[in-house]
CSV table of C-alpha atoms and ligand atoms in Angstrom, one decimal:
chain,number,residue,atom,x,y,z
R,1,UNK,CA,-28.5,24.3,23.4
R,2,UNK,CA,-28.4,21.3,21.1
R,3,UNK,CA,-25.0,19.6,21.0
R,4,UNK,CA,-23.2,19.6,17.7
R,5,UNK,CA,-22.8,16.3,15.9
R,6,UNK,CA,-19.4,16.3,14.3
R,7,UNK,CA,-18.9,13.4,12.0
R,8,UNK,CA,-16.2,15.0,9.8
R,9,UNK,CA,-13.2,13.1,11.3
R,10,UNK,CA,-12.0,11.2,14.4
R,11,UNK,CA,-9.4,14.0,14.7
R,12,UNK,CA,-12.1,16.2,16.3
R,13,UNK,CA,-12.2,14.0,19.4
R,14,UNK,CA,-11.3,15.7,22.6
R,15,UNK,CA,-8.9,14.3,25.2
R,16,UNK,CA,-10.5,12.4,28.1
R,17,UNK,CA,-10.5,13.6,31.7
R,18,UNK,CA,-7.9,11.0,32.5
R,19,UNK,CA,-5.6,12.4,29.8
R,20,UNK,CA,-6.0,15.9,31.1
R,21,UNK,CA,-5.3,14.8,34.7
R,22,UNK,CA,-2.2,12.8,33.6
R,23,UNK,CA,-0.9,15.7,31.5
R,24,UNK,CA,-1.2,18.1,34.5
R,25,UNK,CA,1.0,16.0,36.7
R,26,UNK,CA,3.4,14.5,34.0
R,27,UNK,CA,7.0,14.3,35.0
R,28,UNK,CA,9.0,16.0,32.1
R,29,UNK,CA,12.5,16.8,30.9
R,30,UNK,CA,14.2,17.9,27.8
R,31,UNK,CA,13.5,15.2,25.2
R,32,UNK,CA,16.2,16.5,22.8
R,33,UNK,CA,18.7,15.7,25.6
R,34,UNK,CA,16.9,12.3,26.0
R,35,UNK,CA,15.7,13.3,29.5
R,36,UNK,CA,11.9,13.2,29.2
R,37,UNK,CA,11.0,9.8,30.7
R,38,UNK,CA,7.3,10.3,30.0
R,39,UNK,CA,8.1,10.4,26.3
R,40,UNK,CA,10.5,7.4,26.6
R,41,UNK,CA,7.7,5.6,28.4
R,42,UNK,CA,5.2,6.2,25.6
R,43,UNK,CA,7.7,5.2,23.0
R,44,UNK,CA,8.5,2.0,24.8
R,45,UNK,CA,4.8,1.1,25.3
R,46,UNK,CA,4.0,1.8,21.6
R,47,UNK,CA,7.0,-0.2,20.4
R,48,UNK,CA,5.8,-3.1,22.6
R,49,UNK,CA,2.3,-3.0,21.3
R,50,UNK,CA,3.6,-2.8,17.7
R,51,UNK,CA,6.1,-5.6,18.1
R,52,UNK,CA,9.1,-3.3,17.2
R,53,UNK,CA,12.4,-2.6,19.0
R,54,UNK,CA,11.9,1.1,19.5
R,55,UNK,CA,9.4,4.0,19.0
R,56,UNK,CA,9.8,7.7,18.3
R,57,UNK,CA,7.2,10.3,19.4
R,58,UNK,CA,6.5,12.7,16.5
R,59,UNK,CA,4.2,15.7,16.2
R,60,UNK,CA,2.0,14.3,13.4
R,61,UNK,CA,1.3,11.3,11.2
R,62,UNK,CA,2.6,13.2,8.2
R,63,UNK,CA,5.9,13.8,9.9
R,64,UNK,CA,6.2,10.1,10.9
R,65,UNK,CA,5.5,9.0,7.3
R,66,UNK,CA,8.1,11.4,6.0
R,67,UNK,CA,10.8,10.3,8.4
R,68,UNK,CA,10.1,6.7,7.3
R,69,UNK,CA,10.5,7.6,3.6
R,70,UNK,CA,13.7,9.6,4.4
R,71,UNK,CA,15.2,6.6,6.3
R,72,UNK,CA,14.3,3.9,3.9
R,73,UNK,CA,15.3,5.6,0.6
R,74,UNK,CA,17.8,7.9,-1.2
R,75,UNK,CA,16.8,10.8,-3.4
R,76,UNK,CA,15.9,9.5,-6.9
R,77,UNK,CA,14.6,6.2,-5.6
R,78,UNK,CA,11.1,5.1,-6.5
R,79,UNK,CA,8.4,4.3,-3.9
R,80,UNK,CA,5.5,2.0,-4.5
R,81,UNK,CA,2.3,3.6,-3.3
R,82,UNK,CA,-1.4,2.9,-3.8
R,83,UNK,CA,-3.2,5.6,-5.9
R,84,UNK,CA,-5.4,6.7,-3.1
R,85,UNK,CA,-2.9,6.3,-0.3
R,86,UNK,CA,-2.8,9.2,2.2
R,87,UNK,CA,1.0,9.4,1.9
R,88,UNK,CA,0.7,10.1,-1.8
R,89,UNK,CA,-2.8,11.7,-2.1
R,90,UNK,CA,-2.5,14.2,0.7
R,91,UNK,CA,1.1,14.4,1.8
R,92,UNK,CA,3.8,16.3,-0.2
R,93,UNK,CA,6.9,15.3,1.7
R,94,UNK,CA,7.8,12.2,-0.3
R,95,UNK,CA,8.5,14.3,-3.4
R,96,UNK,CA,9.1,17.8,-2.0
R,97,UNK,CA,11.5,16.7,0.8
R,98,UNK,CA,12.7,13.2,0.3
R,99,UNK,CA,13.1,13.6,-3.5
R,100,UNK,CA,11.7,10.2,-4.4
R,101,UNK,CA,9.3,9.3,-7.2
R,102,UNK,CA,6.0,7.8,-6.4
R,103,UNK,CA,5.4,4.6,-8.4
R,104,UNK,CA,1.7,3.9,-8.4
R,105,UNK,CA,0.2,0.5,-7.8
R,106,UNK,CA,-3.4,-0.6,-8.1
R,107,UNK,CA,-5.1,-2.5,-5.3
R,108,UNK,CA,-8.3,-4.2,-4.3
R,109,UNK,CA,-10.1,-1.4,-2.4
R,110,UNK,CA,-6.9,-0.3,-0.8
R,111,UNK,CA,-5.7,-3.9,-0.1
R,112,UNK,CA,-2.5,-4.6,-1.9
R,113,UNK,CA,-1.6,-8.1,-2.9
R,114,UNK,CA,1.8,-9.4,-4.3
R,115,UNK,CA,0.2,-9.7,-7.8
R,116,UNK,CA,-0.6,-5.9,-7.8
R,117,UNK,CA,3.1,-5.2,-7.0
R,118,UNK,CA,4.3,-7.9,-9.5
R,119,UNK,CA,2.4,-6.2,-12.4
R,120,UNK,CA,4.2,-2.9,-11.6
R,121,UNK,CA,7.7,-4.3,-11.5
R,122,UNK,CA,9.8,-3.4,-14.5
R,123,UNK,CA,12.4,-6.1,-14.0
R,124,UNK,CA,10.7,-8.4,-16.5
R,125,UNK,CA,11.3,-6.0,-19.4
R,126,UNK,CA,15.0,-5.9,-18.7
R,127,UNK,CA,14.9,-2.4,-17.1
R,128,UNK,CA,16.4,-2.3,-13.6
R,129,UNK,CA,13.8,-1.4,-11.1
R,130,UNK,CA,14.7,1.5,-8.8
R,131,UNK,CA,12.0,0.8,-6.3
R,132,UNK,CA,13.4,0.7,-2.8
R,133,UNK,CA,10.2,1.0,-0.6
R,134,UNK,CA,6.6,-0.1,-0.6
R,135,UNK,CA,4.1,1.9,1.5
R,136,UNK,CA,1.0,0.2,2.8
R,137,UNK,CA,-2.0,1.8,4.6
R,138,UNK,CA,-4.2,-0.1,7.2
R,139,UNK,CA,-7.0,0.8,7.6
R,140,UNK,CA,-7.2,2.4,4.2
R,141,UNK,CA,-8.8,5.9,4.6
R,142,UNK,CA,-10.0,6.8,1.1
R,143,UNK,CA,-11.2,3.3,0.2
R,144,UNK,CA,-13.6,3.4,3.2
R,145,UNK,CA,-11.6,2.3,6.2
R,146,UNK,CA,-10.9,-1.1,4.6
R,147,UNK,CA,-8.8,-3.6,6.5
R,148,UNK,CA,-5.9,-5.7,5.4
R,149,UNK,CA,-5.5,-9.0,7.4
R,150,UNK,CA,-2.2,-10.2,8.9
R,151,UNK,CA,-1.9,-12.8,6.1
R,152,UNK,CA,-2.5,-10.2,3.3
R,153,UNK,CA,0.1,-7.9,4.9
R,154,UNK,CA,2.6,-10.8,5.4
R,155,UNK,CA,2.2,-11.7,1.7
R,156,UNK,CA,3.1,-8.2,0.4
R,157,UNK,CA,6.0,-7.9,2.9
R,158,UNK,CA,7.4,-11.2,1.8
R,159,UNK,CA,7.2,-10.2,-1.8
R,160,UNK,CA,8.9,-6.9,-1.1
R,161,UNK,CA,11.7,-8.6,0.8
R,162,UNK,CA,12.3,-11.0,-2.0
R,163,UNK,CA,12.7,-8.1,-4.3
R,164,UNK,CA,15.0,-6.0,-2.1
R,165,UNK,CA,12.4,-3.5,-1.1
R,166,UNK,CA,11.6,-2.2,2.4
R,167,UNK,CA,8.0,-1.8,3.7
R,168,UNK,CA,6.5,1.1,5.6
R,169,UNK,CA,3.0,0.8,7.0
R,170,UNK,CA,0.9,3.9,7.4
R,171,UNK,CA,-1.1,2.7,10.4
R,172,UNK,CA,-2.8,6.0,11.3
R,173,UNK,CA,-5.8,3.9,12.1
R,174,UNK,CA,-4.0,0.6,12.7
R,175,UNK,CA,-5.8,-0.1,16.0
R,176,UNK,CA,-9.1,0.2,14.2
R,177,UNK,CA,-7.9,-2.6,11.9
R,178,UNK,CA,-6.7,-4.7,14.8
R,179,UNK,CA,-10.0,-4.4,16.7
R,180,UNK,CA,-12.1,-5.1,13.6
R,181,UNK,CA,-10.0,-8.3,13.0
R,182,UNK,CA,-9.8,-9.2,16.7
R,183,UNK,CA,-6.1,-9.6,16.6
R,184,UNK,CA,-3.2,-7.9,18.4
R,185,UNK,CA,-1.8,-4.9,16.4
R,186,UNK,CA,1.6,-6.5,16.3
R,187,UNK,CA,0.3,-9.3,14.0
R,188,UNK,CA,-0.4,-6.6,11.4
R,189,UNK,CA,3.1,-5.1,11.7
R,190,UNK,CA,5.3,-8.2,12.0
R,191,UNK,CA,6.4,-8.1,8.3
R,192,UNK,CA,6.9,-4.4,7.8
R,193,UNK,CA,10.2,-2.6,8.5
R,194,UNK,CA,8.4,0.4,10.1
R,195,UNK,CA,5.0,1.5,11.1
R,196,UNK,CA,3.4,4.9,12.0
R,197,UNK,CA,0.3,5.1,14.3
R,198,UNK,CA,-1.7,8.2,15.2
R,199,UNK,CA,-2.6,8.9,18.8
R,200,UNK,CA,-4.7,12.0,17.9
R,201,UNK,CA,-7.3,10.3,15.7
R,202,UNK,CA,-9.7,7.7,17.1
R,203,UNK,CA,-7.6,7.2,20.2
R,204,UNK,CA,-8.5,10.8,21.2
R,205,UNK,CA,-5.1,12.2,22.3
R,206,UNK,CA,-4.7,15.9,21.6
R,207,UNK,CA,-1.5,15.7,19.6
R,208,UNK,CA,1.0,13.2,18.2
R,209,UNK,CA,2.0,10.0,16.5
R,210,UNK,CA,4.5,7.3,17.0
R,211,UNK,CA,6.9,5.8,14.4
R,212,UNK,CA,8.3,2.4,15.3
R,213,UNK,CA,10.9,0.1,13.9
R,214,UNK,CA,14.3,-1.4,14.7
R,215,UNK,CA,16.9,0.5,16.8
R,216,UNK,CA,19.0,1.5,13.8
R,217,UNK,CA,16.0,2.8,11.9
R,218,UNK,CA,14.8,4.8,15.0
R,219,UNK,CA,18.3,6.3,15.4
R,220,UNK,CA,18.2,7.5,11.8
R,221,UNK,CA,14.6,8.8,12.2
R,222,UNK,CA,15.5,10.7,15.3
R,223,UNK,CA,18.3,12.4,13.3
R,224,UNK,CA,15.9,13.4,10.5
R,225,UNK,CA,13.3,14.6,13.1
R,226,UNK,CA,15.9,17.0,14.5
R,227,UNK,CA,16.9,18.2,11.0
R,228,UNK,CA,13.3,18.9,10.1
R,229,UNK,CA,12.6,20.9,13.3
R,230,UNK,CA,10.6,18.2,14.9
R,231,UNK,CA,12.7,17.9,18.1
R,232,UNK,CA,10.6,18.8,21.1
R,233,UNK,CA,11.6,19.7,24.6
R,234,UNK,CA,9.2,18.9,27.6
R,235,UNK,CA,7.0,17.0,25.3
R,236,UNK,CA,6.1,14.5,28.0
R,237,UNK,CA,3.1,16.8,28.6
R,238,UNK,CA,1.8,15.6,25.3
R,239,UNK,CA,3.2,12.0,25.5
R,240,UNK,CA,1.4,11.6,28.8
R,241,UNK,CA,-2.0,11.8,27.0
R,242,UNK,CA,-0.7,9.5,24.3
R,243,UNK,CA,0.1,6.9,26.9
R,244,UNK,CA,-3.4,7.1,28.3
R,245,UNK,CA,-4.7,6.8,24.7
R,246,UNK,CA,-2.8,3.5,24.1
R,247,UNK,CA,-3.8,2.1,27.5
R,248,UNK,CA,-7.5,3.1,27.6
R,249,UNK,CA,-8.9,4.0,24.2
R,250,UNK,CA,-8.1,0.9,22.0
R,251,UNK,CA,-10.7,-1.6,23.1
R,252,UNK,CA,-13.6,0.9,22.9
R,253,UNK,CA,-13.1,1.3,19.1
R,254,UNK,CA,-15.5,-1.6,18.6
R,255,UNK,CA,-18.3,0.8,19.7
R,256,UNK,CA,-17.3,3.3,16.9
R,257,UNK,CA,-17.4,0.4,14.4
R,258,UNK,CA,-20.9,-0.7,15.5
R,259,UNK,CA,-22.0,2.9,15.2
R,260,UNK,CA,-20.6,3.1,11.7
R,261,UNK,CA,-22.5,0.0,10.6
R,262,UNK,CA,-25.7,1.4,12.1
R,263,UNK,CA,-25.1,4.7,10.3
R,264,UNK,CA,-24.4,2.9,7.0
R,265,UNK,CA,-27.5,0.9,7.2
R,266,UNK,CA,-29.7,3.9,8.1
R,267,UNK,CA,-28.2,6.1,5.4
R,268,UNK,CA,-28.9,3.3,2.8
R,269,UNK,CA,-32.6,3.6,3.5
R,270,UNK,CA,-32.6,7.3,2.4
R,271,UNK,CA,-33.5,7.7,-1.3
R,272,UNK,CA,-30.6,9.3,-3.1
R,273,UNK,CA,-27.8,8.1,-0.8
R,274,UNK,CA,-26.0,4.8,-1.6
R,275,UNK,CA,-23.7,3.2,0.9
R,276,UNK,CA,-21.6,0.1,0.2
R,277,UNK,CA,-22.3,-1.5,3.6
R,278,UNK,CA,-20.1,-4.5,2.7
R,279,UNK,CA,-16.9,-2.5,3.2
R,280,UNK,CA,-17.8,-0.9,6.5
R,281,UNK,CA,-15.4,-2.7,8.8
R,282,UNK,CA,-14.2,0.2,10.9
R,283,UNK,CA,-15.3,3.8,11.7
R,284,UNK,CA,-15.6,5.3,8.2
R,285,UNK,CA,-18.8,5.5,6.1
R,286,UNK,CA,-18.8,6.8,2.5
R,287,UNK,CA,-22.1,7.7,0.9
R,288,UNK,CA,-22.6,8.1,-2.9
R,289,UNK,CA,-25.0,11.0,-3.6
R,290,UNK,CA,-27.5,11.0,-6.4
R,291,UNK,CA,-26.9,14.5,-8.1
R,292,UNK,CA,-30.7,15.1,-7.9
R,293,UNK,CA,-30.4,15.1,-4.1
R,294,UNK,CA,-27.4,17.4,-3.7
R,295,UNK,CA,-23.8,17.7,-4.5
R,296,UNK,CA,-21.5,16.7,-1.7
R,297,UNK,CA,-20.7,20.4,-1.1
R,298,UNK,CA,-24.4,21.3,-0.9
R,299,UNK,CA,-25.0,18.3,1.4
R,300,UNK,CA,-22.2,19.4,3.7
R,301,UNK,CA,-23.4,23.1,3.8
R,302,UNK,CA,-27.1,22.3,4.4
R,303,UNK,CA,-26.4,19.9,7.3
R,304,UNK,CA,-24.0,22.4,8.8
R,305,UNK,CA,-27.0,24.7,9.3
R,306,UNK,CA,-28.5,22.0,11.6
R,307,UNK,CA,-25.2,21.6,13.4
R,308,UNK,CA,-24.5,18.2,11.8
R,309,UNK,CA,-21.0,18.2,10.3
R,310,UNK,CA,-19.8,15.8,7.6
R,311,UNK,CA,-17.1,15.9,5.0
R,312,UNK,CA,-17.6,16.3,1.2
R,313,UNK,CA,-14.9,13.7,0.2
R,314,UNK,CA,-15.1,14.0,-3.6
R,315,UNK,CA,-17.3,15.3,-6.4
R,316,UNK,CA,-19.7,12.4,-5.7
R,317,UNK,CA,-19.1,11.2,-2.2
R,318,UNK,CA,-19.6,12.3,1.4
R,319,UNK,CA,-17.7,10.9,4.3
R,320,UNK,CA,-18.9,10.2,7.8
R,321,UNK,CA,-16.5,9.2,10.6
R,322,UNK,CA,-17.7,7.8,13.9
R,323,UNK,CA,-15.7,8.3,17.1
R,324,UNK,CA,-15.8,8.7,20.9
R,325,UNK,CA,-17.6,12.1,20.9
R,326,UNK,CA,-20.6,10.9,18.9
R,327,UNK,CA,-23.0,8.6,20.7
R,328,UNK,CA,-25.3,6.0,19.2
R,329,UNK,CA,-28.2,8.3,20.1
R,330,UNK,CA,-26.5,11.2,18.2
R,331,UNK,CA,-26.0,8.9,15.1
R,332,UNK,CA,-29.7,8.3,15.0
R,333,UNK,CA,-30.4,12.0,15.6
R,334,UNK,CA,-28.1,12.8,12.6
R,335,UNK,CA,-30.0,10.3,10.4
R,336,UNK,CA,-33.3,11.9,11.4
R,337,UNK,CA,-32.0,15.4,10.5
R,338,UNK,CA,-30.7,14.1,7.2
R,339,UNK,CA,-34.2,12.6,6.5
R,340,UNK,CA,-35.8,15.9,7.4
R,341,UNK,CA,-33.5,18.0,5.2
R,342,UNK,CA,-33.2,15.7,2.2
R,343,UNK,CA,-36.4,13.6,2.5
R,344,UNK,CA,-38.8,13.8,-0.4
S,1,PLP,C1,-4.5,11.4,9.2
S,1,PLP,C2,-3.7,10.4,8.4
S,1,PLP,C3,-2.3,10.7,8.3
S,1,PLP,C4,-1.6,11.9,8.7
S,1,PLP,O1,-1.7,12.2,10.1
S,1,PLP,P1,-1.6,13.7,10.6
S,1,PLP,O2,-1.4,13.5,12.1
S,1,PLP,O3,-2.9,14.4,10.3
S,1,PLP,O4,-0.5,14.3,10.0
S,1,PLP,C5,-1.6,9.7,7.6
S,1,PLP,N1,-2.2,8.6,7.0
S,1,PLP,C6,-3.5,8.4,7.1
S,1,PLP,C7,-4.1,7.2,6.6
S,1,PLP,C8,-4.3,9.3,7.8
S,1,PLP,O5,-5.6,9.1,7.9
């Protein structure tokens, strides 16, 4: 049987054999009692890699982002978010749970600069700004996996600090950014008050994210995690895989990035598909479809019949995501199937 080629997301990656073996033998305890040393080990490793005092293991990226908003704000505050940011576009917790108001800022393909924030500040008109938090995203998912450099991140963080605002970094794919830039992840987090990273995306762990920040922030986040039902017991079983993810799966991301560039280049040769190759820095590839070829929905459905899976991202675009479980050979195979199905 032909193996399915699943380019929908890096969340479909399966845990490695080493992850499975490590989970099987993990030493565990009750983490709500603070007795799971495997969880504590993962949190310490993540904090170290992210240059923060402490980490907190959480069930999902969405929960990590929500805890950060709850810790940094009070109900009624405003939170500066980019218009296509995951935390605003896909997550409801900011308004539904934390009771804050999103305050939209523009950006340059997901990369926010101080002047973007400056133009949204209301202080100049004499009205007091109520913005207490700025949320950044690196890499930026919906803008094509675009990468903010350490200097760009520092500049917005400095601006936020000068204006009395905290900064939370949604780093679901932060290690993709670090590998693309060739810098340690902690250079991309040094200005932010908190950061969330996903273990279950391109790093291939089965479950989980880590939220990191200073000790006082993590103490508060731990409290909110318990209130929201996110306290877990022998979660070292899961954290064990996360630890392997951080140790073994970061450096190989370069391979996914090479595959994404190859895929972008090949797709661009197919009439009716347009890819902006200049923004492919990491593992996401967006293709703009000519309506005469197919709608994104039709494109997704037709390819599914050939066991090639992609994601209709909008009314005009399809998204492809490269990851560990799709080889270079399968990328080329997917391209050849797309040519067969949609070639004229
Ligand atoms: C996937 C993702 C999240 C949420 O992570 P989940 O673990 O799916 O809840 C947050 N931010 C970005 C940018 C993401 O891509």
